[in-house]
Every structure is written in structure tokens, then in C-alpha cells.
mmCIF file of C-alpha atoms in Angstrom:
data_model
loop_
_atom_site.group_PDB
_atom_site.id
_atom_site.type_symbol
_atom_site.label_atom_id
_atom_site.label_comp_id
_atom_site.label_asym_id
_atom_site.label_seq_id
_atom_site.Cartn_x
_atom_site.Cartn_y
_atom_site.Cartn_z
ATOM 1 C CA MET K 176 -13.080 -97.721 80.375
ATOM 2 C CA ALA K 177 -16.394 -96.818 79.851
ATOM 3 C CA VAL K 178 -18.633 -98.891 76.706
ATOM 4 C CA ALA K 179 -20.737 -97.139 74.494
ATOM 5 C CA LEU K 180 -23.275 -99.642 73.772
ATOM 6 C CA ARG K 181 -26.634 -98.390 73.344
ATOM 7 C CA VAL K 182 -30.069 -100.218 74.069
ATOM 8 C CA THR K 183 -33.015 -100.663 71.338
ATOM 9 C CA ASP K 184 -35.920 -101.828 72.593
ATOM 10 C CA ALA K 185 -39.688 -100.575 71.499
ATOM 11 C CA ASP K 186 -40.154 -100.281 75.490
ATOM 12 C CA ARG K 187 -38.091 -97.742 76.202
ATOM 13 C CA VAL K 188 -39.015 -94.207 77.491
ATOM 14 C CA ASP K 189 -36.253 -91.858 76.494
ATOM 15 C CA ALA K 190 -35.969 -88.123 78.734
ATOM 16 C CA PRO K 191 -35.299 -85.140 76.531
ATOM 17 C CA SER K 192 -31.644 -84.370 76.953
ATOM 18 C CA VAL K 193 -30.390 -81.508 79.316
ATOM 19 C CA GLY K 194 -26.820 -80.613 79.685
ATOM 20 C CA ALA K 195 -24.379 -83.357 80.306
ATOM 21 C CA LEU K 196 -26.809 -86.637 81.125
ATOM 22 C CA ALA K 197 -29.636 -88.014 79.566
ATOM 23 C CA ALA K 198 -31.668 -90.714 80.602
ATOM 24 C CA GLU K 199 -33.381 -93.773 79.826
ATOM 25 C CA ILE K 200 -35.660 -96.175 81.689
ATOM 26 C CA ILE K 201 -36.116 -99.497 80.068
ATOM 27 C CA ALA K 202 -39.175 -101.169 80.293
ATOM 28 C CA ASP K 203 -37.726 -105.063 79.883
ATOM 29 C CA PRO K 204 -34.490 -105.963 81.792
ATOM 30 C CA ALA K 205 -33.737 -108.369 79.088
ATOM 31 C CA ALA K 206 -33.057 -105.153 76.647
ATOM 32 C CA ALA K 207 -30.743 -104.159 78.607
ATOM 33 C CA GLU K 208 -28.515 -107.312 79.460
ATOM 34 C CA ALA K 209 -25.861 -106.384 77.103
ATOM 35 C CA VAL K 210 -24.774 -103.014 78.427
ATOM 36 C CA TRP K 211 -25.535 -103.976 81.908
ATOM 37 C CA ARG K 212 -22.891 -107.282 81.773
ATOM 38 C CA GLN K 213 -20.372 -104.749 80.104
ATOM 39 C CA ILE K 214 -20.330 -102.303 82.756
ATOM 40 C CA GLU K 215 -20.838 -105.070 85.611
ATOM 41 C CA CYS K 216 -17.524 -106.472 84.319
ATOM 42 C CA ASP K 217 -15.152 -103.446 83.593
ATOM 43 C CA PRO K 218 -12.468 -103.576 85.766
ATOM 44 C CA ASP K 219 -13.142 -99.668 86.180
ATOM 45 C CA SER K 220 -16.591 -99.780 87.599
ATOM 46 C CA ILE K 221 -17.722 -99.585 91.006
ATOM 47 C CA GLN K 222 -20.713 -101.932 92.170
ATOM 48 C CA THR K 223 -21.573 -103.622 94.954
ATOM 49 C CA PRO K 224 -22.368 -107.751 94.039
ATOM 50 C CA TYR K 225 -25.954 -106.905 94.613
ATOM 51 C CA GLN K 226 -26.511 -104.820 91.607
ATOM 52 C CA ARG K 227 -25.308 -108.083 89.132
ATOM 53 C CA PHE K 228 -27.533 -108.944 86.043
ATOM 54 C CA ASP K 229 -27.526 -112.486 87.068
ATOM 55 C CA TRP K 230 -28.233 -111.402 91.338
ATOM 56 C CA THR K 231 -30.847 -109.246 90.024
ATOM 57 C CA MET K 232 -32.468 -110.654 87.718
ATOM 58 C CA ALA K 233 -33.251 -114.181 90.043
ATOM 59 C CA TYR K 234 -34.863 -111.795 92.516
ATOM 60 C CA LEU K 235 -37.145 -110.081 89.944
ATOM 61 C CA ARG K 236 -38.082 -113.710 88.141
ATOM 62 C CA ALA K 237 -38.638 -115.781 91.725
ATOM 63 C CA ARG K 238 -40.552 -112.775 93.122
ATOM 64 C CA SER K 239 -42.566 -112.302 89.856
ATOM 65 C CA GLN K 240 -41.525 -108.648 89.515
ATOM 66 C CA VAL K 241 -39.780 -108.730 86.135
ATOM 67 C CA GLY K 242 -42.788 -106.962 84.636
ATOM 68 C CA THR K 243 -42.889 -103.816 87.456
ATOM 69 C CA ALA K 244 -38.601 -103.511 86.507
ATOM 70 C CA ARG K 245 -37.515 -100.613 85.101
ATOM 71 C CA ILE K 246 -33.499 -100.549 84.025
ATOM 72 C CA LEU K 247 -32.297 -96.479 84.551
ATOM 73 C CA VAL K 248 -29.239 -95.802 82.522
ATOM 74 C CA LEU K 249 -27.801 -92.436 82.653
ATOM 75 C CA ARG K 250 -25.538 -91.649 79.379
ATOM 76 C CA ASP K 251 -22.719 -88.876 78.837
ATOM 77 C CA ARG K 252 -23.334 -85.896 76.038
ATOM 78 C CA ASP K 253 -21.565 -88.942 73.743
ATOM 79 C CA GLY K 254 -23.614 -91.507 74.410
ATOM 80 C CA ARG K 255 -21.398 -94.125 76.169
ATOM 81 C CA PRO K 256 -23.622 -95.236 79.830
ATOM 82 C CA GLN K 257 -22.220 -93.916 82.843
ATOM 83 C CA ILE K 258 -24.771 -95.000 85.790
ATOM 84 C CA LEU K 259 -27.191 -98.157 85.459
ATOM 85 C CA LEU K 260 -29.781 -98.538 88.113
ATOM 86 C CA PRO K 261 -32.432 -101.152 88.254
ATOM 87 C CA LEU K 262 -35.418 -100.250 89.663
ATOM 88 C CA LEU K 263 -39.269 -101.406 90.323
ATOM 89 C CA VAL K 264 -41.785 -99.014 89.512
ATOM 90 C CA GLU K 265 -45.487 -99.889 91.741
ATOM 91 C CA ARG K 266 -48.528 -98.599 93.002
ATOM 92 C CA ARG K 267 -48.041 -97.010 96.751
ATOM 93 C CA LEU K 268 -50.827 -95.228 98.136
ATOM 94 C CA GLY K 269 -52.100 -94.363 94.875
ATOM 95 C CA LEU K 270 -48.678 -93.037 93.745
ATOM 96 C CA ARG K 271 -45.916 -94.160 91.185
ATOM 97 C CA VAL K 272 -43.215 -95.090 93.288
ATOM 98 C CA ALA K 273 -39.767 -95.626 92.121
ATOM 99 C CA ARG K 274 -37.741 -98.262 94.613
ATOM 100 C CA THR K 275 -34.597 -100.324 94.256
ATOM 101 C CA VAL K 276 -34.608 -104.055 93.662
ATOM 102 C CA GLY K 277 -34.231 -106.033 96.217
ATOM 103 C CA ASP K 278 -35.391 -105.196 99.327
ATOM 104 C CA THR K 279 -33.232 -105.682 102.507
ATOM 105 C CA HIS K 280 -31.959 -108.800 101.272
ATOM 106 C CA ALA K 281 -29.731 -106.463 99.331
ATOM 107 C CA ASN K 282 -27.626 -105.080 101.955
ATOM 108 C CA TYR K 283 -26.688 -102.353 99.209
ATOM 109 C CA HIS K 284 -28.531 -100.392 96.514
ATOM 110 C CA LEU K 285 -25.461 -98.357 94.904
ATOM 111 C CA PRO K 286 -26.131 -98.132 91.329
ATOM 112 C CA LEU K 287 -23.380 -99.652 88.961
ATOM 113 C CA PHE K 288 -21.054 -96.620 87.557
ATOM 114 C CA ALA K 289 -18.841 -97.427 84.544
ATOM 115 C CA SER K 290 -16.124 -95.381 85.910
ATOM 116 C CA ARG K 291 -14.647 -93.668 88.849
ATOM 117 C CA ASP K 292 -15.485 -90.780 86.845
ATOM 118 C CA ALA K 293 -18.641 -91.409 86.610
ATOM 119 C CA THR K 294 -19.393 -90.878 90.739
ATOM 120 C CA SER K 295 -17.899 -87.560 90.492
ATOM 121 C CA ILE K 296 -21.016 -86.226 88.120
ATOM 122 C CA ARG K 297 -22.965 -83.419 90.689
ATOM 123 C CA ALA K 298 -25.565 -84.886 92.951
ATOM 124 C CA GLU K 299 -28.186 -81.982 90.731
ATOM 125 C CA ASP K 300 -27.361 -83.158 87.215
ATOM 126 C CA ILE K 301 -29.101 -86.720 88.738
ATOM 127 C CA SER K 302 -31.280 -85.807 89.830
ATOM 128 C CA ALA K 303 -31.953 -83.445 87.246
ATOM 129 C CA ALA K 304 -31.881 -86.150 85.088
ATOM 130 C CA LEU K 305 -33.693 -89.072 87.115
ATOM 131 C CA THR K 306 -36.899 -86.090 87.055
ATOM 132 C CA ARG K 307 -37.073 -85.800 83.275
ATOM 133 C CA ALA K 308 -37.363 -89.629 82.892
ATOM 134 C CA ALA K 309 -39.471 -89.864 85.612
ATOM 135 C CA ARG K 310 -41.932 -87.044 84.085
ATOM 136 C CA SER K 311 -41.664 -88.780 80.650
ATOM 137 C CA ALA K 312 -42.334 -92.320 82.278
ATOM 138 C CA GLY K 313 -45.137 -90.862 84.758
ATOM 139 C CA ILE K 314 -43.102 -91.969 87.762
ATOM 140 C CA ASP K 315 -44.253 -89.683 91.213
ATOM 141 C CA VAL K 316 -41.529 -90.453 93.388
ATOM 142 C CA TYR K 317 -37.498 -92.366 93.691
ATOM 143 C CA ALA K 318 -36.989 -93.871 97.105
ATOM 144 C CA LEU K 319 -33.868 -95.129 97.011
ATOM 145 C CA GLN K 320 -32.812 -96.946 99.992
ATOM 146 C CA HIS K 321 -29.475 -98.604 100.952
ATOM 147 C CA GLN K 322 -27.388 -95.908 99.773
ATOM 148 C CA PRO K 323 -23.680 -96.261 100.807
ATOM 149 C CA ARG K 324 -21.962 -92.853 101.686
ATOM 150 C CA SER K 325 -19.031 -94.209 99.576
ATOM 151 C CA TRP K 326 -17.974 -97.351 98.108
ATOM 152 C CA ASP K 327 -14.238 -98.431 97.701
ATOM 153 C CA GLY K 328 -12.894 -95.134 98.489
ATOM 154 C CA THR K 329 -15.256 -92.631 96.414
ATOM 155 C CA ALA K 330 -17.853 -90.795 97.059
ATOM 156 C CA ASN K 331 -21.722 -92.158 96.016
ATOM 157 C CA PRO K 332 -23.439 -88.193 94.693
ATOM 158 C CA PHE K 333 -26.682 -90.915 94.983
ATOM 159 C CA ALA K 334 -26.470 -90.305 98.687
ATOM 160 C CA THR K 335 -26.025 -86.336 98.882
ATOM 161 C CA GLY K 336 -28.729 -85.047 101.063
ATOM 162 C CA GLY K 337 -30.056 -88.813 102.056
ATOM 163 C CA GLU K 338 -31.463 -89.255 105.206
ATOM 164 C CA PRO K 339 -29.420 -91.729 107.983
ATOM 165 C CA GLU K 340 -30.897 -94.944 107.989
ATOM 166 C CA ALA K 341 -31.283 -96.546 110.960
ATOM 167 C CA SER K 342 -28.430 -99.498 110.806
ATOM 168 C CA ASN K 343 -25.216 -99.204 108.607
ATOM 169 C CA GLY K 344 -23.203 -102.233 106.804
ATOM 170 C CA TYR K 345 -19.855 -103.730 108.421
ATOM 171 C CA GLY K 346 -16.814 -104.413 106.354
ATOM 172 C CA LEU K 347 -13.139 -104.868 105.991
ATOM 173 C CA THR K 348 -10.568 -104.712 103.199
ATOM 174 C CA LEU K 349 -8.757 -108.168 102.882
ATOM 175 C CA GLU K 350 -4.876 -108.038 101.821
ATOM 176 C CA PRO K 351 -3.271 -110.109 99.419
ATOM 177 C CA ASP K 352 -1.452 -112.013 102.256
ATOM 178 C CA PRO K 353 -4.185 -113.786 103.689
ATOM 179 C CA GLU K 354 -2.449 -114.623 107.277
ATOM 180 C CA ALA K 355 -1.722 -110.625 107.297
ATOM 181 C CA THR K 356 -5.736 -110.255 107.037
ATOM 182 C CA MET K 357 -6.104 -113.021 110.085
ATOM 183 C CA ARG K 358 -3.538 -111.745 111.837
ATOM 184 C CA ARG K 359 -5.302 -108.133 111.643
ATOM 185 C CA VAL K 360 -9.273 -109.249 111.673
ATOM 186 C CA PHE K 361 -8.497 -111.725 114.697
ATOM 187 C CA SER K 362 -6.626 -111.253 117.580
ATOM 188 C CA ALA K 363 -4.016 -113.882 118.776
ATOM 189 C CA ASP K 364 -6.879 -114.965 121.783
ATOM 190 C CA ALA K 365 -9.502 -115.328 119.467
ATOM 191 C CA ARG K 366 -7.529 -117.415 117.291
ATOM 192 C CA LYS K 367 -6.483 -119.580 120.250
ATOM 193 C CA LYS K 368 -10.189 -119.710 121.774
ATOM 194 C CA LEU K 369 -11.323 -120.949 117.822
ATOM 195 C CA ARG K 370 -8.760 -123.491 117.884
ATOM 196 C CA SER K 371 -9.609 -124.892 120.891
ATOM 197 C CA LYS K 372 -13.193 -125.160 120.113
ATOM 198 C CA GLU K 373 -12.623 -126.565 117.166
ATOM 199 C CA LYS K 374 -10.253 -129.369 118.569
ATOM 200 C CA ARG K 375 -12.886 -130.271 121.105
ATOM 201 C CA LEU K 376 -15.817 -130.182 118.286
ATOM 202 C CA ILE K 377 -13.913 -132.913 116.343
ATOM 203 C CA GLU K 378 -12.909 -134.553 119.523
ATOM 204 C CA ALA K 379 -16.757 -134.845 120.374
ATOM 205 C CA HIS K 380 -18.448 -135.505 117.099
ATOM 206 C CA GLY K 381 -15.296 -136.518 114.734
ATOM 207 C CA PRO K 382 -13.182 -134.957 111.789
ATOM 208 C CA VAL K 383 -15.015 -131.610 110.143
ATOM 209 C CA VAL K 384 -14.752 -129.860 106.893
ATOM 210 C CA TYR K 385 -15.396 -126.155 105.901
ATOM 211 C CA ARG K 386 -17.426 -126.501 101.873
ATOM 212 C CA ARG K 387 -17.925 -124.006 99.337
ATOM 213 C CA ALA K 388 -20.931 -125.192 97.679
ATOM 214 C CA GLU K 389 -20.218 -126.117 94.158
ATOM 215 C CA THR K 390 -23.226 -127.733 92.720
ATOM 216 C CA ALA K 391 -26.391 -126.652 92.874
ATOM 217 C CA GLN K 392 -27.531 -130.104 94.781
ATOM 218 C CA GLU K 393 -24.723 -129.126 97.694
ATOM 219 C CA ALA K 394 -26.507 -125.273 97.374
ATOM 220 C CA ASN K 395 -29.936 -126.274 98.122
ATOM 221 C CA ARG K 396 -28.937 -129.160 100.664
ATOM 222 C CA PHE K 397 -26.854 -126.246 102.289
ATOM 223 C CA LEU K 398 -29.838 -123.570 102.379
ATOM 224 C CA ALA K 399 -32.674 -126.385 103.436
ATOM 225 C CA ALA K 400 -29.872 -126.687 106.675
ATOM 226 C CA PHE K 401 -30.218 -122.631 106.819
ATOM 227 C CA TYR K 402 -33.813 -122.437 106.588
ATOM 228 C CA ALA K 403 -34.651 -124.983 109.334
ATOM 229 C CA HIS K 404 -32.037 -123.398 111.676
ATOM 230 C CA LYS K 405 -33.063 -120.188 111.163
ATOM 231 C CA ALA K 406 -36.859 -121.207 111.345
ATOM 232 C CA ILE K 407 -36.018 -122.300 115.414
ATOM 233 C CA ARG K 408 -34.282 -119.245 115.789
ATOM 234 C CA PHE K 409 -37.116 -116.721 114.606
ATOM 235 C CA ALA K 410 -39.779 -118.799 116.442
ATOM 236 C CA ALA K 411 -37.532 -118.481 119.651
ATOM 237 C CA MET K 412 -37.915 -114.436 118.688
ATOM 238 C CA GLY K 413 -41.080 -114.050 118.494
ATOM 239 C CA ILE K 414 -40.694 -112.774 114.814
ATOM 240 C CA ALA K 415 -41.809 -113.432 111.030
ATOM 241 C CA ASP K 416 -39.366 -115.880 109.341
ATOM 242 C CA PRO K 417 -38.842 -113.791 105.850
ATOM 243 C CA TYR K 418 -37.120 -117.052 104.540
ATOM 244 C CA ALA K 419 -40.163 -118.879 105.014
ATOM 245 C CA ASP K 420 -41.726 -117.255 101.662
ATOM 246 C CA PRO K 421 -41.187 -119.903 98.670
ATOM 247 C CA SER K 422 -40.470 -116.939 96.596
ATOM 248 C CA ILE K 423 -37.509 -116.010 98.508
ATOM 249 C CA GLN K 424 -36.464 -119.605 98.786
ATOM 250 C CA ALA K 425 -36.575 -120.013 95.321
ATOM 251 C CA PHE K 426 -34.711 -116.544 94.775
ATOM 252 C CA LEU K 427 -31.402 -118.101 96.767
ATOM 253 C CA ALA K 428 -31.887 -120.757 94.407
ATOM 254 C CA ALA K 429 -31.465 -119.687 91.349
ATOM 255 C CA ALA K 430 -28.508 -116.968 92.777
ATOM 256 C CA ALA K 431 -26.860 -119.549 93.739
ATOM 257 C CA ALA K 432 -26.930 -121.909 90.954
ATOM 258 C CA GLY K 433 -24.289 -121.936 88.055
ATOM 259 C CA PRO K 434 -20.781 -121.960 87.900
ATOM 260 C CA ASN K 435 -20.546 -118.234 88.027
ATOM 261 C CA SER K 436 -23.532 -117.770 90.610
ATOM 262 C CA ALA K 437 -23.895 -114.772 92.424
ATOM 263 C CA LEU K 438 -24.662 -116.129 95.601
ATOM 264 C CA GLU K 439 -21.972 -118.132 97.476
ATOM 265 C CA ILE K 440 -22.693 -120.425 100.125
ATOM 266 C CA HIS K 441 -20.173 -122.015 102.732
ATOM 267 C CA ALA K 442 -21.076 -124.380 105.445
ATOM 268 C CA LEU K 443 -19.130 -126.206 108.361
ATOM 269 C CA CYS K 444 -19.932 -130.003 108.046
ATOM 270 C CA ILE K 445 -19.335 -132.775 110.063
ATOM 271 C CA ALA K 446 -17.276 -134.657 107.707
ATOM 272 C CA GLU K 447 -18.746 -138.514 107.849
ATOM 273 C CA SER K 448 -22.679 -137.696 108.826
ATOM 274 C CA GLY K 449 -22.611 -134.055 106.670
ATOM 275 C CA ARG K 450 -24.396 -132.511 109.073
ATOM 276 C CA VAL K 451 -24.685 -129.163 108.475
ATOM 277 C CA LEU K 452 -23.354 -126.958 111.511
ATOM 278 C CA ALA K 453 -23.418 -123.741 110.440
ATOM 279 C CA THR K 454 -24.123 -121.557 107.040
ATOM 280 C CA PHE K 455 -22.927 -118.496 105.543
ATOM 281 C CA GLY K 456 -23.949 -117.117 102.348
ATOM 282 C CA GLY K 457 -23.189 -114.138 100.379
ATOM 283 C CA ALA K 458 -23.354 -112.298 96.994
ATOM 284 C CA VAL K 459 -20.805 -111.799 95.276
ATOM 285 C CA ASN K 460 -18.210 -110.175 91.946
ATOM 286 C CA ALA K 461 -14.971 -110.484 91.285
ATOM 287 C CA GLN K 462 -13.942 -108.297 94.181
ATOM 288 C CA ARG K 463 -16.458 -108.505 96.958
ATOM 289 C CA TYR K 464 -18.067 -111.043 99.259
ATOM 290 C CA SER K 465 -21.088 -109.232 101.086
ATOM 291 C CA GLY K 466 -22.757 -111.505 103.746
ATOM 292 C CA MET K 467 -26.508 -111.939 102.922
ATOM 293 C CA MET K 468 -27.168 -114.360 105.487
ATOM 294 C CA THR K 469 -26.011 -117.215 108.044
ATOM 295 C CA ALA K 470 -27.290 -119.308 111.051
ATOM 296 C CA PHE K 471 -25.838 -122.197 112.849
ATOM 297 C CA ASP K 472 -27.177 -125.652 114.517
ATOM 298 C CA PRO K 473 -29.188 -124.328 117.988
ATOM 299 C CA ASP K 474 -28.447 -127.492 119.131
ATOM 300 C CA SER K 475 -26.632 -126.653 122.828
ATOM 301 C CA GLU K 476 -24.392 -129.704 122.217
ATOM 302 C CA ILE K 477 -22.767 -127.841 118.938
ATOM 303 C CA ALA K 478 -24.022 -124.208 119.316
ATOM 304 C CA ARG K 479 -21.176 -124.721 122.830
ATOM 305 C CA TYR K 480 -18.507 -124.814 120.371
ATOM 306 C CA SER K 481 -19.315 -121.043 117.815
ATOM 307 C CA PRO K 482 -19.619 -123.250 114.895
ATOM 308 C CA GLY K 483 -20.759 -119.529 113.285
ATOM 309 C CA ASP K 484 -17.584 -118.129 114.410
ATOM 310 C CA LEU K 485 -15.144 -120.965 113.022
ATOM 311 C CA LEU K 486 -17.204 -121.068 109.726
ATOM 312 C CA LEU K 487 -16.681 -117.283 109.489
ATOM 313 C CA GLN K 488 -12.964 -117.310 110.228
ATOM 314 C CA HIS K 489 -12.613 -119.780 107.499
ATOM 315 C CA LEU K 490 -14.598 -117.723 105.064
ATOM 316 C CA VAL K 491 -12.072 -114.925 105.988
ATOM 317 C CA ARG K 492 -9.160 -116.440 105.151
ATOM 318 C CA GLU K 493 -10.572 -118.226 101.919
ATOM 319 C CA GLN K 494 -11.702 -115.054 100.516
ATOM 320 C CA ALA K 495 -8.365 -112.900 100.823
ATOM 321 C CA THR K 496 -7.059 -116.518 99.400
ATOM 322 C CA ARG K 497 -9.390 -116.239 96.715
ATOM 323 C CA GLY K 498 -7.590 -112.552 95.714
ATOM 324 C CA ARG K 499 -11.109 -110.861 96.475
ATOM 325 C CA LEU K 500 -10.586 -107.418 97.834
ATOM 326 C CA GLY K 501 -13.174 -106.693 100.081
ATOM 327 C CA PHE K 502 -15.126 -108.542 102.986
ATOM 328 C CA ASP K 503 -18.680 -107.506 104.243
ATOM 329 C CA LEU K 504 -21.195 -108.468 106.691
ATOM 330 C CA GLY K 505 -24.012 -106.424 105.616
ATOM 331 C CA VAL K 506 -26.461 -104.113 107.670
ATOM 332 C CA GLY K 507 -27.565 -104.066 110.652
ATOM 333 C CA GLU K 508 -25.470 -104.640 114.142
ATOM 334 C CA ALA K 509 -24.560 -107.890 115.868
ATOM 335 C CA ARG K 510 -21.670 -108.944 118.313
ATOM 336 C CA TYR K 511 -19.921 -111.119 115.074
ATOM 337 C CA LYS K 512 -19.645 -107.974 113.381
ATOM 338 C CA ALA K 513 -17.695 -106.037 115.462
ATOM 339 C CA SER K 514 -15.689 -108.501 116.657
ATOM 340 C CA ILE K 515 -13.803 -108.550 113.361
ATOM 341 C CA CYS K 516 -15.282 -105.482 110.615
ATOM 342 C CA ASP K 517 -12.631 -101.806 110.957
ATOM 343 C CA GLU K 518 -14.851 -100.124 108.262
ATOM 344 C CA THR K 519 -18.547 -98.977 109.307
ATOM 345 C CA ILE K 520 -20.633 -98.165 105.628
ATOM 346 C CA GLU K 521 -22.978 -95.544 106.684
ATOM 347 C CA LEU K 522 -26.152 -95.361 104.562
ATOM 348 C CA VAL K 523 -29.024 -93.273 103.810
ATOM 349 C CA GLU K 524 -32.576 -93.258 102.044
ATOM 350 C CA LYS K 525 -32.727 -90.822 99.085
ATOM 351 C CA ILE K 526 -36.172 -89.497 98.068
ATOM 352 C CA ILE K 527 -35.991 -87.888 95.029
ATOM 353 C CA PRO K 528 -39.746 -86.387 94.557
ATOM 354 C CA VAL K 529 -40.980 -85.548 91.116
ATOM 355 C CA THR K 530 -44.809 -83.973 91.668
ATOM 356 C CA LEU K 531 -46.642 -82.577 94.265
ATOM 357 C CA ALA K 532 -48.185 -85.846 95.496
ATOM 358 C CA GLY K 533 -43.846 -87.294 95.401
ATOM 359 C CA ARG K 534 -43.630 -84.594 97.829
ATOM 360 C CA THR K 535 -45.849 -85.425 100.033
ATOM 361 C CA TYR K 536 -44.971 -89.294 100.107
ATOM 362 C CA GLY K 537 -41.047 -87.954 100.681
ATOM 363 C CA ALA K 538 -42.034 -86.276 103.388
ATOM 364 C CA VAL K 539 -43.740 -88.948 105.242
ATOM 365 C CA ARG K 540 -40.969 -91.554 104.795
ATOM 366 C CA GLN K 541 -38.593 -89.148 106.270
ATOM 367 C CA VAL K 542 -40.251 -89.109 109.085
ATOM 368 C CA LEU K 543 -40.796 -92.751 109.307
ATOM 369 C CA VAL K 544 -36.739 -93.460 108.733
ATOM 370 C CA ARG K 545 -36.136 -90.704 111.532
ATOM 371 C CA ALA K 546 -38.106 -92.874 113.875
ATOM 372 C CA LYS K 547 -37.126 -96.041 112.956
ATOM 373 C CA ARG K 548 -33.681 -94.726 113.747
ATOM 374 C CA GLY K 549 -34.471 -93.213 116.614
ATOM 375 C CA ILE K 550 -36.074 -96.199 117.889
ATOM 376 C CA LYS K 551 -33.284 -98.320 116.953
ATOM 377 C CA ARG K 552 -30.034 -96.238 118.336
ATOM 378 C CA ASP K 553 -31.895 -95.638 121.570
ATOM 379 C CA PRO K 554 -31.872 -99.609 123.775
ATOM 380 C CA ARG K 555 -34.658 -98.967 125.909
ATOM 381 C CA LEU K 556 -37.330 -97.412 122.892
ATOM 382 C CA TYR K 557 -35.680 -100.845 120.414
ATOM 383 C CA ALA K 558 -36.557 -103.423 123.793
ATOM 384 C CA ALA K 559 -39.795 -102.090 124.275
ATOM 385 C CA PHE K 560 -40.345 -101.970 120.409
ATOM 386 C CA GLN K 561 -39.337 -106.083 120.143
ATOM 387 C CA ARG K 562 -41.664 -106.704 122.789
ATOM 388 C CA LEU K 563 -44.500 -105.111 121.712
ATOM 389 C CA ARG K 564 -43.044 -107.048 118.276
ATOM 390 C CA THR K 565 -43.161 -110.312 119.881
ATOM 391 C CA TRP K 566 -46.368 -109.503 122.260
ATOM 392 C CA ARG K 567 -48.178 -109.341 119.181
ATOM 393 C CA ARG K 568 -47.733 -112.132 117.114
ATOM 394 C CA ALA K 569 -48.524 -114.576 120.508
#
């Protein structure tokens, strides 16, 4: 069901309507809230949790980026909004670049589509509408990262002609029967091993509990443990800790607050002491849990029991029990992802140049994306790159 709200905003930039699509760029995200929430709450919409109003606004506010945010809305010939995409318009190398919100903290940058029919709009028509809007707003180029080729079984027109990225995402479908999901995702041998590890963990350290943060205070406690565990991990790898940034910590705290939070934090804890052994955080909407972050206690007396795997197994069952339909573990290769995920979410970066300078920027971006992909997908090159990065930080 498509919605038919119109946004009135003194700072709105309307592009001339040509063909089936009319584009507008709204300068104040709050002015787009009504239409935004109607699209994201419509059961017919196609979306990821990362473009929810609450997730996006938590990120923009914490990062002091509200002033550079722009909300792109594409409407059909009857004025009904069909596509909505939050953007940041920033100066880079002397150009005005429109890019997606969330950087690498958002695994997927799919626009919100009002319905499955909206995803069938031709990519050429979308690019033409975006170009017209960009000329009105003084934008040189769109750089749209982490565009899934498809989502929920439907093709993403924003991915057409995009450059494949260095890494993909990994997910799985949750079945209505939680136990059927568990049998499909975890082999009998894997379930047996994890039961044995949980039993030995309890024998060594006492009863454990699996918790979902229900209050801001509990979320902050789990986040504090996550930061501590992750800091040790990044230090051992010799790379900068992205979670040490106070603005990122403020974003995660804000996104995890409230009864209908955009970020769910789960933890495995020792019941008596409350010690947090593992954490898992994910962006959520009504249909999907999308993993953003995970960490576990690096103490060898704890790590030997695979607390992260124990928590992940519990999390999959819990999400299926709650009726969510999709579960993913985000972007990037990892053993624990390969062990349970049966879906590869292919990602591309789509560049839409508007000006001649924007075309040059796009050509350079394409070369960089290809180089990064080549390095990450060649084990020898990637190992050499990791060594160089560690050496430079020494």
C-alpha cells in the first residue's frame, strides 16, 4: 500500500518532473518524518533496518551531521512517495558529494521502497530523477555504497550498473518453527558441542543467563562490556578501535534506548556476578535482525567455552521465536558467519555522476573499489596489507 503524504518544508528543493518520477530533496530530516515513518511502517514496504527514522536520526545527531543531511523522496505521477533515501551532502575534494548515511556501521544502504512495485521502477528513470534533483541542489555526484543487488527476493534498481564491493553480507531466512530453524542452521554435531561447552562453562563459573537489554541502563552495561572486549581485540590486531570514538558510543546508546529501539543488544552473562561474557548488537525492524557488532571476553578461561557461539545460537532461536523472518550477520568474511549463513548478500557501490567533476570523482572511486576488492580477495595481498597496517601503527 503506497502512502500519499506530501511534505511541506521551506528548505525543500523540488526538481522539475519529467516522465513518471518527480524528485525532491528535503533539507530538514524532521520535516520528512511523517512520510518516512508511514513508508517504514507499511507491511508492503521493502527496507533494511538501517534506514529506519530512529536509527538514522540517532546516527546523525550523535555525529553532528543533521545539518548536512538531506532526504531524497521520489514520487510517482500522482504525487505518491515511492522511494525515500537519507543522504549526507558534504564537500570532498572541492565537490558536493551525496552519500548514504551510517558509513560502515550500516551494513546495507538500501533505500526505502514503498512497495514491491516501487522496486520495479527502471534504474534509468531513477538515475534521471536523481540527476535532476542534484542539479537543483548543487550536487556533483551520488556515491551510494553497500547497495544490495537484491533484498527480500526483489532486485534493487539502485544496484544496476554498480561496482562490486570488496565484501558481501551473509544472512539466513528464519522459519516459523524455531526448532526447524535451529536444525537447519546448526548441525547436530555443532549443537552437541555447544551443549557440552555450555555445561562445562556452568560447571566452572556457575549458572549463565541470556539477556536482551530491556532498559537504557542495561543496554549501557552491555555496551560497556562490548567496548572493553573490543578494545583488547583491536589492540592485539594493531589497528584503530572505531568504537573508541565518543560520537559512535553516543550513537549506539541512543539507538539502543527506548521501548521500540532501533538497536537490540543481547548478552551472555554469569548469573550471580553479572559478568558479561559475550555481546551481540543488531539493527532491527519488525521483520529482521541485522547484526552490527559482536565481542566476547578474551580471558582464556572464558574464551575456551566459545561464549560468542553460545550467544549466537541462542540469538537465532530467540529471533525465530519472536516471529522475525530474516537474520543476517552483516558485511565481511568470518568463520562464524560461514558456519550458519546460507545466503550471500551481494553488494555494489553505485556512482551517479551529475557534473563533469562528478564523473572524474566516480572514475577514481571505481578504481579504488576495484583495488580494495582485489586486495581483500587475494589472501597473499591481504596478509601483506594487514602487516603494513600493523607496522604503520607501531
